[in-house]
Amino acid sequence: MAFQKHCPGCFHDKGGVAVCPVCGYDESLPRPPLFLPHGIIIGGQYRVGRVLGQPGGFGITYLGWDIHLQQRVAIKEFLPRDIATRHPGQLDVVTQTDETRSNFEFGKEQFLREARIVARLDHPNVVRVRAFFNANGTAYLVMDYYEGLSLGEYLSRVRKIIEPALAVPLIRPVLEALQFVHEHGVVHRDLKPHNIYLATVGKPIVLDFGAARQAAGERQHSMSVVLTDGYAPLEQYQRRSAQGPWTDVYGAAATLYRMLTGAAPPTALDRLSDDPLEREGWVGIPESLRPAMRRALALTPEARFQTAADFIAALDEYRPLLAPPATGEGAVSVPPPAAATPPPVPVPDPSPAPIPSRAPPPITLPRQEPPVPAASAPVIAVAVTAPSPPPPAAVEASAAASRHHAQIEAVMQAEELPDAEEPPPPPRRDYPLRPPSAPEAQASTRVPARPAQRAAPEPPLRDPAAETRPASWTVLAMPLALIAGLVLLVGGLVYRIVNGPERSLPTMAATDTASVPLVAARAAVAPVAAVNTLAPPPQLPQMLQLPAASARIGDDRGDTAERPAHAVGLAAFAISADEISVEQFGQFVSQARYDNPQWARYACESAGARKPSWSEPGFAQSGSRPVVCVSAPDARAYAQWLSRASGLHFRLPTEAEWEYAARGGSSSRFWWGDAYQPAQASCAGCPQARTGPLPAGSWPRNAYGLADTAGNVREWTCSAYAPYGGGDEAQCASEYERLLSVRGGSWIENADALRSARRTAMDADHRNVWTGFRIAQDLVVPR
């Protein structure tokens, strides 16, 4: 029996043996036919590994490997096992009866709709959706993968009870994440310990948003009860009862109850008469915490906290005044750490990792704030608001809690720590209740302010004698300044003439379109004072005009994300013949002093280089090569700067415009035909494979005169990545859309990625060394 070269359990190279020497995963064990087979590639990009979990009976989550980005991901498959299954030897998911097919399709649509909503949520404690697509008769979500284990696994395998001094700070970031998603119109509806992941990077992650499943439940009774006894409030047992943020408040409170007492609360139905909680159910809950817990676990929604923020405020009034026991389960004898000294970061052992034992993996419970030093002993770090200093007894009790906290940390020390050079961003505490207004959004997308690198220099000392000198020297300075300005302006024009395009681009034979006169469409953009009129003029890209048309988009022979092939009506527009070059983008960065503050948070993914950037991507770079390591906001900012500097109206092309231009009038898989031809473009594993992109125009141009629409680098579009049918491909998404469509293959992808219809989803702030952009120009300025 042949085994995978890379382990399906961790994706390290195991040399084709059955048992991985790194993680111990045994590939020879039987795999149920319901699961996708090891090693299969779905979505054209993701290799399937071991099963991570089967949440709620509505799906299967796999460990996956992104073959393009070379990193692990989590892949969730929509598979409600009450009405659908997978037969042995088959990949497609089928419904058990014809009557349940419509319910399955409805649930799948809601699954993808919810994925689009969650993909927009950018919060450090919410799992990030990276892509979603249709395949094998069902739908898939691709999410970030974190090392660690769920809170449910931790409570069942490591420690049954977590003392209040740790449990309250642990649930607080979860509530902050819930408040954030509620403000964006999403309700989790299935919050419980198994849907809170304790990542080894030191924070809890909220997983498995279940709103789509509840929507499907309105069509099918077997899918309507989407709940977990003990963690679900009363309204979830009633099909037509209103659910909202108060529903998740109950689930969060029940999770906190489980951490504090070692058992879930009684089922909501069992609490309708003679509530067990009111008899002896509050044993183990501190007295000062009980009022908040009683209200959060109230049976009726009206009596409950209406928002997660209300619950947070109530928890902030709690102070852990009682010291936890010094002995018990999980306690070891270790000295308390110094208050101001962080724990040492372990140096990785270069020797091969041993096969792990069957013991559960250790985990560090996240702490959101550093410890606060006390006068006599370190005080435990609890993320609560203290209106006044605690009494001496409380300080002593907290010191004892700190010693116990150190014992727990010694037992649950994480195996992996974040890179010390790039710490994860701190959790956000203030989330806007609304998106920025139009003026705010416009201001925020122009040129982000460069962060201060050093203190402002002191003003020079005044020279009283200089103030009394005659001002006649200014008479000579003014004409000199004018002469210098004229020299710069003429020099810029000469530079443009000398370094302009070396050849005239071919025109479209069918429509006789030539380069767009750059004065054809003047944008209604007021002059901006920030534009330096003495600087060299902007290097305007060569633009090709395309007429209005009914463009063919998609490919029924390709991936399911490209279906159905359909026609889209497009107005006349212009598009740059080449991808924006390093020289053009560098002029923008220099003149606009552009520095995106998100670059520090979203590092550019490389193909082997360390910390690449747009100016130093890690391979041979020149001014004529396409710029990479740029995000969608970077591309938008460039187009806006170019619009202001030229008086024209530039933007990113829509997905439909891009494919229309890339096809060059063809209807084949590639713009030159249905088979890959090495002389047309490069790709990974192809005869003319490269270690980076080539200068613009190195490969043949299509019939419309566009270069590099297949290969070289992928390109941003302004359209949201969504299933075809809603019209998203023919319009630009809002600036708050997180997931955008990226088109065209690259030097690092396989030949299939070069197809004209190939689409890929990418987070707007994501950057890598194989994605750039080209720009479009409106011939009729939108009002």
mmCIF file with all atom_site columns, C-alpha atoms in Angstrom, residues 68-70 603-612 617-618 629 747-748 767-770:
data_model
loop_
_atom_site.group_PDB
_atom_site.id
_atom_site.type_symbol
_atom_site.label_atom_id
_atom_site.label_alt_id
_atom_site.label_comp_id
_atom_site.label_asym_id
_atom_site.label_entity_id
_atom_site.label_seq_id
_atom_site.pdbx_PDB_ins_code
_atom_site.Cartn_x
_atom_site.Cartn_y
_atom_site.Cartn_z
_atom_site.occupancy
_atom_site.B_iso_or_equiv
_atom_site.pdbx_formal_charge
_atom_site.auth_seq_id
_atom_site.auth_comp_id
_atom_site.auth_asym_id
_atom_site.auth_atom_id
_atom_site.pdbx_PDB_model_num
ATOM 1  C CA . HIS A 1 68  ? 0.127  27.666 -3.237  1.00 0.00 ? 68  HIS A CA 1
ATOM 2  C CA . LEU A 1 69  ? 0.882  29.392 0.057   1.00 0.00 ? 69  LEU A CA 1
ATOM 3  C CA . GLN A 1 70  ? 2.609  26.311 1.534   1.00 0.00 ? 70  GLN A CA 1
ATOM 4  C CA . ALA A 1 603 ? 3.342  40.463 6.461   1.00 0.00 ? 603 ALA A CA 1
ATOM 5  C CA . CYS A 1 604 ? 3.988  39.670 2.813   1.00 0.00 ? 604 CYS A CA 1
ATOM 6  C CA . GLU A 1 605 ? 4.090  35.911 2.202   1.00 0.00 ? 605 GLU A CA 1
ATOM 7  C CA . SER A 1 606 ? 7.238  34.876 0.422   1.00 0.00 ? 606 SER A CA 1
ATOM 8  C CA . ALA A 1 607 ? 8.526  32.066 -1.712  1.00 0.00 ? 607 ALA A CA 1
ATOM 9  C CA . GLY A 1 608 ? 11.511 31.549 0.568   1.00 0.00 ? 608 GLY A CA 1
ATOM 10 C CA . ALA A 1 609 ? 12.873 35.026 1.307   1.00 0.00 ? 609 ALA A CA 1
ATOM 11 C CA . ARG A 1 610 ? 12.714 36.490 4.814   1.00 0.00 ? 610 ARG A CA 1
ATOM 12 C CA . LYS A 1 611 ? 10.387 39.448 5.307   1.00 0.00 ? 611 LYS A CA 1
ATOM 13 C CA . PRO A 1 612 ? 9.901  40.415 1.646   1.00 0.00 ? 612 PRO A CA 1
ATOM 14 C CA . PRO A 1 617 ? 10.597 40.626 -2.767  1.00 0.00 ? 617 PRO A CA 1
ATOM 15 C CA . GLY A 1 618 ? 13.453 38.143 -2.438  1.00 0.00 ? 618 GLY A CA 1
ATOM 16 C CA . CYS A 1 629 ? 3.670  42.425 -2.047  1.00 0.00 ? 629 CYS A CA 1
ATOM 17 C CA . TRP A 1 747 ? 4.966  31.988 -11.931 1.00 0.00 ? 747 TRP A CA 1
ATOM 18 C CA . ILE A 1 748 ? 4.476  29.993 -8.695  1.00 0.00 ? 748 ILE A CA 1
ATOM 19 C CA . ARG A 1 767 ? 0.028  40.270 0.371   1.00 0.00 ? 767 ARG A CA 1
ATOM 20 C CA . ASN A 1 768 ? 2.395  37.835 -1.312  1.00 0.00 ? 768 ASN A CA 1
ATOM 21 C CA . VAL A 1 769 ? 5.186  37.796 -3.872  1.00 0.00 ? 769 VAL A CA 1
ATOM 22 C CA . TRP A 1 770 ? 3.045  36.429 -6.711  1.00 0.00 ? 770 TRP A CA 1
#
